Short mmCIF file of the C-alpha atoms (twelve columns), coordinates in Angstrom:
data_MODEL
# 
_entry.id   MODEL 
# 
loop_
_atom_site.group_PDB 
_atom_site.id 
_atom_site.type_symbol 
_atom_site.label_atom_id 
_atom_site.label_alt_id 
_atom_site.label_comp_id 
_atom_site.label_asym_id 
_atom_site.label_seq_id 
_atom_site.Cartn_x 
_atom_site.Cartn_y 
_atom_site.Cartn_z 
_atom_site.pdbx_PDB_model_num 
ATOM 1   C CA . UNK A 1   91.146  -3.102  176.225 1 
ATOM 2   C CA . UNK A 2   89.223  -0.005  176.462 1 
ATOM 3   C CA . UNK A 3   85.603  -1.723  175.461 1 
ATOM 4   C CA . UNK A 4   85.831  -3.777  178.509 1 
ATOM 5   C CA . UNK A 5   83.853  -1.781  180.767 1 
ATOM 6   C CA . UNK A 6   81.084  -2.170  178.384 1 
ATOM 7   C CA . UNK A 7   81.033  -5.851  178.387 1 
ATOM 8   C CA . UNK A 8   78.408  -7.721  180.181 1 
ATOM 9   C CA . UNK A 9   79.524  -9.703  182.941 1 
ATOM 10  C CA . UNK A 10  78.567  -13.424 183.787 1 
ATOM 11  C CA . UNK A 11  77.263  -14.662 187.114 1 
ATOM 12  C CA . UNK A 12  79.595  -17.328 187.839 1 
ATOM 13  C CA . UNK A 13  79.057  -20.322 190.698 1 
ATOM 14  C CA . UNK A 14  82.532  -21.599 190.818 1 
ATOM 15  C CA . UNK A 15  85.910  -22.931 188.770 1 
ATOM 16  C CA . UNK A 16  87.459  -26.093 188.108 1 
ATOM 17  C CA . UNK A 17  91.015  -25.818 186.953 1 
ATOM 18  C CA . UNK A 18  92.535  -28.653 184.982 1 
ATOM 19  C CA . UNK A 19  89.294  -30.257 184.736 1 
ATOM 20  C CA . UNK A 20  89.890  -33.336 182.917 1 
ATOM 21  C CA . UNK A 21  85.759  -34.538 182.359 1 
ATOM 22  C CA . UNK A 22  84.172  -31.891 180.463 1 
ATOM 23  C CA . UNK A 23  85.480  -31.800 176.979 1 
ATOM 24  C CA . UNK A 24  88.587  -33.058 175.436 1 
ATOM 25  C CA . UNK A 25  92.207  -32.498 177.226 1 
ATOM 26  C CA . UNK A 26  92.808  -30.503 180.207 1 
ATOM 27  C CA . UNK A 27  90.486  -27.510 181.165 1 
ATOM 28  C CA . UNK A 28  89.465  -24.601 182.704 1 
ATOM 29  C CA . UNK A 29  85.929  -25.327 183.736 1 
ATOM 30  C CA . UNK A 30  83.432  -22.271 184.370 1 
ATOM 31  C CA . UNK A 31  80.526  -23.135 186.140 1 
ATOM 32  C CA . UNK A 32  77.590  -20.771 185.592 1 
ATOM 33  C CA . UNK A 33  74.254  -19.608 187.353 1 
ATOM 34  C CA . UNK A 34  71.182  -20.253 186.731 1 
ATOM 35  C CA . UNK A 35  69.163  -23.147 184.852 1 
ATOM 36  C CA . UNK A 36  66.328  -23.671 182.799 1 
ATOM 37  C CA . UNK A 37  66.117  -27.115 183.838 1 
ATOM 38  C CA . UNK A 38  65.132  -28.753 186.948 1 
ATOM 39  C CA . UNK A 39  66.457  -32.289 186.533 1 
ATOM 40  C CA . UNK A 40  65.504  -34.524 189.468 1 
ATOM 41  C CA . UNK A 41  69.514  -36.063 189.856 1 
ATOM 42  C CA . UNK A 42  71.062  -32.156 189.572 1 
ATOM 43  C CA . UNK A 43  74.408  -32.948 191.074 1 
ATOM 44  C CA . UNK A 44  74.922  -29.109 191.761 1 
ATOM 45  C CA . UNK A 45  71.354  -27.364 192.795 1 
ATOM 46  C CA . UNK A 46  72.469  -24.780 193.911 1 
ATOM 47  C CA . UNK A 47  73.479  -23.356 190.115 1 
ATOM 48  C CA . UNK A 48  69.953  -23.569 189.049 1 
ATOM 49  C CA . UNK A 49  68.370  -20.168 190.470 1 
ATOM 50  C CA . UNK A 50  69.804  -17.499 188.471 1 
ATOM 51  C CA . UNK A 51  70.095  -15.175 191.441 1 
ATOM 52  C CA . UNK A 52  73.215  -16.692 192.803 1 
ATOM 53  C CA . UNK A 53  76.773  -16.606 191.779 1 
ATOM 54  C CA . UNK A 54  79.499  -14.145 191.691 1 
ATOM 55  C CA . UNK A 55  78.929  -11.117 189.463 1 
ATOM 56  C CA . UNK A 56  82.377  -11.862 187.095 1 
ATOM 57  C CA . UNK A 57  84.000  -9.624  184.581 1 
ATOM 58  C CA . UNK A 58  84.508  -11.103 181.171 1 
ATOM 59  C CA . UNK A 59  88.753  -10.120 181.207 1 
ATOM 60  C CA . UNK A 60  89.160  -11.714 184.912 1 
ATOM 61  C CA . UNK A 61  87.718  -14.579 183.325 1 
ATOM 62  C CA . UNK A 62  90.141  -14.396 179.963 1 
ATOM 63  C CA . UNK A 63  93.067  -13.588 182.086 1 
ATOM 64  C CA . UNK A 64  92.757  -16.953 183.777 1 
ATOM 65  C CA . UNK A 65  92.230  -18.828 180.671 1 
ATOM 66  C CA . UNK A 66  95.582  -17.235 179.531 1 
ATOM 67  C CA . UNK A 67  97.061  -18.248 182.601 1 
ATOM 68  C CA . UNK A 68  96.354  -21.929 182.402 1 
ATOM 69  C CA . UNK A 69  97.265  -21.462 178.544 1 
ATOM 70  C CA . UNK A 70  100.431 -23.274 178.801 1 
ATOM 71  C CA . UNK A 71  98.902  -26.296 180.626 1 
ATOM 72  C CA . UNK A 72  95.813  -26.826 177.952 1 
ATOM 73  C CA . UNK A 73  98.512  -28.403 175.564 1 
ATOM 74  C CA . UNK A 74  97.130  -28.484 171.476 1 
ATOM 75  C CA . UNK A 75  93.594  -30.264 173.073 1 
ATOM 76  C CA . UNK A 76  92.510  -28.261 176.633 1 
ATOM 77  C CA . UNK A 77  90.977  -24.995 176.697 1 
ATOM 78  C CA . UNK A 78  88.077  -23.568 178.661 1 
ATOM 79  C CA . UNK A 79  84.756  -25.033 179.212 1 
ATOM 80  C CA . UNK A 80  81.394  -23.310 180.081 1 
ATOM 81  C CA . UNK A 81  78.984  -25.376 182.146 1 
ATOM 82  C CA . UNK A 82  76.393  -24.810 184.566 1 
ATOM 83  C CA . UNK A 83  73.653  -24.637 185.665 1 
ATOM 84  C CA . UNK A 84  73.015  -23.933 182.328 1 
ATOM 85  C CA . UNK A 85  75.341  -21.138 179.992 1 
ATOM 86  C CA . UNK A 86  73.140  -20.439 177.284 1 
ATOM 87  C CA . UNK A 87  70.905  -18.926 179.895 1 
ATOM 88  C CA . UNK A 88  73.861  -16.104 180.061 1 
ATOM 89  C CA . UNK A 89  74.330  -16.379 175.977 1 
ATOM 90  C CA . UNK A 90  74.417  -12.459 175.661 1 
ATOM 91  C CA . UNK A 91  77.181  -12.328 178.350 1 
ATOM 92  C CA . UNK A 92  79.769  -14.988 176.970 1 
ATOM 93  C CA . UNK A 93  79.233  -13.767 173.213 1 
ATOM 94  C CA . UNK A 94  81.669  -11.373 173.754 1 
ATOM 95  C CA . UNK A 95  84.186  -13.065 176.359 1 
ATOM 96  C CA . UNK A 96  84.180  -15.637 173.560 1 
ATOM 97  C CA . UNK A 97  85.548  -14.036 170.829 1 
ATOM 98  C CA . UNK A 98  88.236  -12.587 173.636 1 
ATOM 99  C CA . UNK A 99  89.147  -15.881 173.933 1 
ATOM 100 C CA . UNK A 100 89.484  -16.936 170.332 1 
ATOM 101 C CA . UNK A 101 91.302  -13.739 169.522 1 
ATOM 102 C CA . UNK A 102 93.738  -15.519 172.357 1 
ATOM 103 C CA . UNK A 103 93.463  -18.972 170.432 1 
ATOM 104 C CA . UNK A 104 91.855  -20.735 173.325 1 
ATOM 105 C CA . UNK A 105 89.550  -23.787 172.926 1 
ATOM 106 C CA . UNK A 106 86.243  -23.065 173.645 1 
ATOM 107 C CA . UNK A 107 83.767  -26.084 174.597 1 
ATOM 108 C CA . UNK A 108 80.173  -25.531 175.741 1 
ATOM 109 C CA . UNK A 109 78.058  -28.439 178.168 1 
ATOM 110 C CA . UNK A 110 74.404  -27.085 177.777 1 
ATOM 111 C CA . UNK A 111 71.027  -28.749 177.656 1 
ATOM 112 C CA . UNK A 112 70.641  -27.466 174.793 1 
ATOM 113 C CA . UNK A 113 66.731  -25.865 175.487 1 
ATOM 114 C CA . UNK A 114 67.232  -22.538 175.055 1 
ATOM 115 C CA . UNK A 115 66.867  -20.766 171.766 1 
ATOM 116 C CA . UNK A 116 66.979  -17.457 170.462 1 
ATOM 117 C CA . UNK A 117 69.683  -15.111 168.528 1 
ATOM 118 C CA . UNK A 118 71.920  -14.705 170.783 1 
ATOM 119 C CA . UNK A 119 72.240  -18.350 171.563 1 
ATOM 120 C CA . UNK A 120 72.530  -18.928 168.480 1 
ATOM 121 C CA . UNK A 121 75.533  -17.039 167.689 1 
ATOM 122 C CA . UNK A 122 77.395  -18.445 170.749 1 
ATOM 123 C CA . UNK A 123 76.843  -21.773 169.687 1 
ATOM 124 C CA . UNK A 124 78.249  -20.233 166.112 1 
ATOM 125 C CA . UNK A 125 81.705  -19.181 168.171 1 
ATOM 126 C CA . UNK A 126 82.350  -22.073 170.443 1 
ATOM 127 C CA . UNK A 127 84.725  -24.917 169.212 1 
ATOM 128 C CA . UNK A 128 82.560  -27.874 170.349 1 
ATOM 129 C CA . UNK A 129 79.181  -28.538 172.419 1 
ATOM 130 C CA . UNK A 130 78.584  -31.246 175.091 1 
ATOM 131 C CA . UNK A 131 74.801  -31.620 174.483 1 
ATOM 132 C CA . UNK A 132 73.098  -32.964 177.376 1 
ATOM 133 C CA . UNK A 133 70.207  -35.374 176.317 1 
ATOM 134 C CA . UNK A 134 68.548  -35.959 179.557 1 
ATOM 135 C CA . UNK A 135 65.716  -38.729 177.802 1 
ATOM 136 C CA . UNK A 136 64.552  -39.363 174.044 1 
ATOM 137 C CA . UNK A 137 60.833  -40.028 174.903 1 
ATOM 138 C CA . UNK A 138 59.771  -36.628 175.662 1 
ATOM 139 C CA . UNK A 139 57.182  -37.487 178.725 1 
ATOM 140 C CA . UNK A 140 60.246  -39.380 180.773 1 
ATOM 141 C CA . UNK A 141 62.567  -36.142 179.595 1 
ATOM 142 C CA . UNK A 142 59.562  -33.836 181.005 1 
ATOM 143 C CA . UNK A 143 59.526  -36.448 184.179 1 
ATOM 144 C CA . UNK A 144 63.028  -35.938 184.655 1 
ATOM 145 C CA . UNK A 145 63.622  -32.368 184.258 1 
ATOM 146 C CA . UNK A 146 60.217  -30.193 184.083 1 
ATOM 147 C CA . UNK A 147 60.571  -29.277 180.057 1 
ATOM 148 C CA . UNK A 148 60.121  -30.937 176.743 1 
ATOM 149 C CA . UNK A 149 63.408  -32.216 175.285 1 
ATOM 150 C CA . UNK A 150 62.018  -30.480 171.367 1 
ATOM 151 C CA . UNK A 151 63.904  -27.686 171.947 1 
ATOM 152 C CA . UNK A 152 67.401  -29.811 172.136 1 
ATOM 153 C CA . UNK A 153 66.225  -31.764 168.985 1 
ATOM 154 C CA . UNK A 154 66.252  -29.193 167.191 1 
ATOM 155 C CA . UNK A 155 69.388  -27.992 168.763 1 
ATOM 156 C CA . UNK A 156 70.900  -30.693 167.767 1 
ATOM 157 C CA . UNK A 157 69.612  -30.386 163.890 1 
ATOM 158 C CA . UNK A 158 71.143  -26.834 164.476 1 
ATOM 159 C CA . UNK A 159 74.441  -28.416 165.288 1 
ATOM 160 C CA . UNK A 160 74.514  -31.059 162.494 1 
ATOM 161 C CA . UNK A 161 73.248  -28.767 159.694 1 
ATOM 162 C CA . UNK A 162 76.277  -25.790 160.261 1 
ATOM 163 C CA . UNK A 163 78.833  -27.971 160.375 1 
ATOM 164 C CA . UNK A 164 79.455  -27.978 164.387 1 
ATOM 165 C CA . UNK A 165 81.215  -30.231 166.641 1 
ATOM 166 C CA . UNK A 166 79.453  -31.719 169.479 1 
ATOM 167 C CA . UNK A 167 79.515  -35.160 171.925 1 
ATOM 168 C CA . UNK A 168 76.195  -36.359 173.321 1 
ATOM 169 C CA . UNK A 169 75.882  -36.735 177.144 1 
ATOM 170 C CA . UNK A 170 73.484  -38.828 178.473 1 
ATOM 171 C CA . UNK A 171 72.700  -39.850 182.184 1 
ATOM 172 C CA . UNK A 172 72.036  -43.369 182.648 1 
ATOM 173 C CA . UNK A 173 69.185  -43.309 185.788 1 
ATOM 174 C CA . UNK A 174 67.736  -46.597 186.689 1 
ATOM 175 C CA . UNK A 175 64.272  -46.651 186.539 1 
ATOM 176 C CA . UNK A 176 64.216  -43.334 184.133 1 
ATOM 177 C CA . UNK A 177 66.547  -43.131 181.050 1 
ATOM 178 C CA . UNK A 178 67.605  -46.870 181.164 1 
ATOM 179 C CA . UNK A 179 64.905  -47.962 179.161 1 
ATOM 180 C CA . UNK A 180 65.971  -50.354 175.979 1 
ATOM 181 C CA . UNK A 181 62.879  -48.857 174.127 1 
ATOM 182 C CA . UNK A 182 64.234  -45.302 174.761 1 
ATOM 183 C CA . UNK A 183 68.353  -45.747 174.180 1 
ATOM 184 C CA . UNK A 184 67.453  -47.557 171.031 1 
ATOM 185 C CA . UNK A 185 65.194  -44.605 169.485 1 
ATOM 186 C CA . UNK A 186 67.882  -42.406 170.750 1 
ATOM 187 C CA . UNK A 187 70.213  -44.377 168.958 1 
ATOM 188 C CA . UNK A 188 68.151  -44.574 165.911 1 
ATOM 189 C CA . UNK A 189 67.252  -40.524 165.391 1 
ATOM 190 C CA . UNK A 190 71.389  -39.833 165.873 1 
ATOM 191 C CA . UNK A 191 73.056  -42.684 164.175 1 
ATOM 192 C CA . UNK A 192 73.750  -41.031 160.663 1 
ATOM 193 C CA . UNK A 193 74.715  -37.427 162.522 1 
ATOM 194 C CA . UNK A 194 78.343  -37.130 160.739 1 
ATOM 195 C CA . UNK A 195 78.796  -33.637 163.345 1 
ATOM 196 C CA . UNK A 196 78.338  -36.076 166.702 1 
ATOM 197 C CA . UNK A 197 82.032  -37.008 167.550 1 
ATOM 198 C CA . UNK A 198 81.318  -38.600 170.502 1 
ATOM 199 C CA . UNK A 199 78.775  -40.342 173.131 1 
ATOM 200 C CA . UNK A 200 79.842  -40.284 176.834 1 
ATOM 201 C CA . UNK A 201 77.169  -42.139 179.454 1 
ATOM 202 C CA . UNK A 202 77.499  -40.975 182.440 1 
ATOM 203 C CA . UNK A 203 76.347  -43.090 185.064 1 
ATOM 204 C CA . UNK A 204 74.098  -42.225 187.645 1 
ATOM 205 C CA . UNK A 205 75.494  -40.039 191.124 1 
ATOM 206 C CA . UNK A 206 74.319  -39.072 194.634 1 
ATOM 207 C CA . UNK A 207 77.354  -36.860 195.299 1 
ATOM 208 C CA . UNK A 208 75.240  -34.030 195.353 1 
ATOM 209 C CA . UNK A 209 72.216  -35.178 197.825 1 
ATOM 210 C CA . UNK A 210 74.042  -33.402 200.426 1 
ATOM 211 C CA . UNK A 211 73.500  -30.594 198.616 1 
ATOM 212 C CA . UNK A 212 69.792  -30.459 198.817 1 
ATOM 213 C CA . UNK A 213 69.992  -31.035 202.443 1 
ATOM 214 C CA . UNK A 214 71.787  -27.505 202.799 1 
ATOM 215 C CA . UNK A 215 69.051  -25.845 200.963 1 
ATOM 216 C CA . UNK A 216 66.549  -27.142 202.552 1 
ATOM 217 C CA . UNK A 217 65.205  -29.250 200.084 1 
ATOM 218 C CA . UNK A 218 64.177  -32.804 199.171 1 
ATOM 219 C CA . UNK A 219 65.846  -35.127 196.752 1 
ATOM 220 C CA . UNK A 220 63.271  -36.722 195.380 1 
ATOM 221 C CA . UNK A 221 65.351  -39.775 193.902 1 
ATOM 222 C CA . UNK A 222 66.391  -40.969 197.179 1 
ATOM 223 C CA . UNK A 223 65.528  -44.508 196.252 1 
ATOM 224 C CA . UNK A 224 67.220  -44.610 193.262 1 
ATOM 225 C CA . UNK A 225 70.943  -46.461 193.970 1 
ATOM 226 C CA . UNK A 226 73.473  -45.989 191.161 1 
ATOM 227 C CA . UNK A 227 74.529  -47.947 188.647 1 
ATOM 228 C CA . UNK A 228 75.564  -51.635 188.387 1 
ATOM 229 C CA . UNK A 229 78.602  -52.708 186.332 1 
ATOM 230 C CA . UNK A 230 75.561  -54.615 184.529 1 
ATOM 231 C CA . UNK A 231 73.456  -51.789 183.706 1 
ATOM 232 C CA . UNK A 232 76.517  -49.771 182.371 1 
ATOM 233 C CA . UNK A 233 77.649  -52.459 180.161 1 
ATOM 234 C CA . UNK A 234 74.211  -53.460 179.030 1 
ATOM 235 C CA . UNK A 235 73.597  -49.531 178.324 1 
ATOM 236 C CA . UNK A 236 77.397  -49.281 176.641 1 
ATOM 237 C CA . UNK A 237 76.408  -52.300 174.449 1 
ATOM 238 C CA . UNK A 238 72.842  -50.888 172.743 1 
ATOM 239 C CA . UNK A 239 75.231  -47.599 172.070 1 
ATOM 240 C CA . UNK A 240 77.303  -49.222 170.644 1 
ATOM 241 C CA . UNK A 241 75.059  -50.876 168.232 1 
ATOM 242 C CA . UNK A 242 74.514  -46.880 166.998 1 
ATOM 243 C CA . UNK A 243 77.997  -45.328 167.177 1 
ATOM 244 C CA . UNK A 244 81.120  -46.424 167.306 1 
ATOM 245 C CA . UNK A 245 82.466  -43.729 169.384 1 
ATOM 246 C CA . UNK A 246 81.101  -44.337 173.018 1 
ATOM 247 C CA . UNK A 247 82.593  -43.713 176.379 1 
ATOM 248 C CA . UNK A 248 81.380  -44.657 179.570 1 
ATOM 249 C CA . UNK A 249 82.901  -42.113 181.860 1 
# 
């Protein structure tokens, strides 16, 4: 296309192909730099200053999705994660609607605590959001990740009231978003959302301690072990008292 050397391109941090966790079917995962969020169990650190990454144009990044095509089947397609991809919202506007003029899936994992126009219209062009609710009670959520969790609220009003798609992710961490209290306000604010399709818990990781080690940082959870069967099927039972559409991944 001749426009395409006035497209933006995206920082990228890395790909999964055939990812099979982030979003429905089988996918082409597109992890992206930089974060607005400093959550204290970050399995992937390294994506959170936006000074890293590959510089990527948007066609080498359509041209994959096309070549996957055949394996996404009528549910895969491509997902944009992070780090955090709003933070490159002006960037993917226009690779997405490359990839919808290709009929590709388009599924967005975000935080959801950005906002401004141009976030706004890429949430308006994806196909579905994974919206990452760190904490209800906003002091744990600004304990856990340095921000207020208002912004992804009202995100999530945003995503109710046009009509969009979206599953709610939320991190079970002992000790700081295992609260009854918290799950069952959470459960409470969401439970009559007709747009929420979905609500995976995802259970608590050190995979990515490692991680901080190489950058020469500390990980300051390093008491916290991960979940019990008990706490994931005591946390899967108040969901379920909410929504009948929980999955604990």
């Amino acid at each position: 296309m001749e426009n395409n050397q006035t497209q933006p391109a995206l920082n990228v941090h890395s790909y999964e192909s055939m990812g099979t966790y982030d979003g429905p079917g089988l996918r082409l995962v597109v992890f992206l730099q930089g974060c607005n969020f400093k959550c204290l169990y970050c399995a992937n650190p390294d994506t959170i200053d936006s000074h890293g990454g590959k510089s990527t144009e948007a066609e080498e990044i359509v041209r994959m999705a096309v070549s996957q095509k055949a394996f996404f089947g009528r549910r895969g397609g491509i997902t944009f994660s992070g780090g955090e991809p709003t933070f490159q919202a002006k960037a993917l506007i226009p690779l997405c609607r490359r990839l919808k003029e290709e009929g590709i899936h388009i599924c967005l994992d975000s935080n959801g605590g950005l906002w401004n126009d141009a976030v706004e219209e890429l949430l308006s062009l994806v196909d579905l959001v994974l919206l990452d609710v760190k904490e209800f009670d906003n002091s744990r959520h600004r304990n856990l990740t340095g921000r207020g969790n208002e912004q992804t609220l009202r995100t999530a009003a945003w995503l109710e009231a046009h009509a969009k798609p979206f599953w709610l992710r939320y991190v079970l961490v002992p000790g700081y978003s295992d609260a009854e209290g918290d799950i069952r306000q959470l459960g409470e604010h969401f439970r009559d959302y007709r747009m929420l399709q979905k609500v995976e818990i995802l259970p608590y990781h050190t995979l990515g301690v490692h991680k901080y080690e190489a950058l020469g940082q500390e990980y300051r959870l390093k008491g916290v072990r991960e979940n019990t069967t008990e706490q994931l099927e005591r946390a899967e039972r108040l969901f379920r008292e909410y929504f009948d559409c929980v999955q604990v991944n």
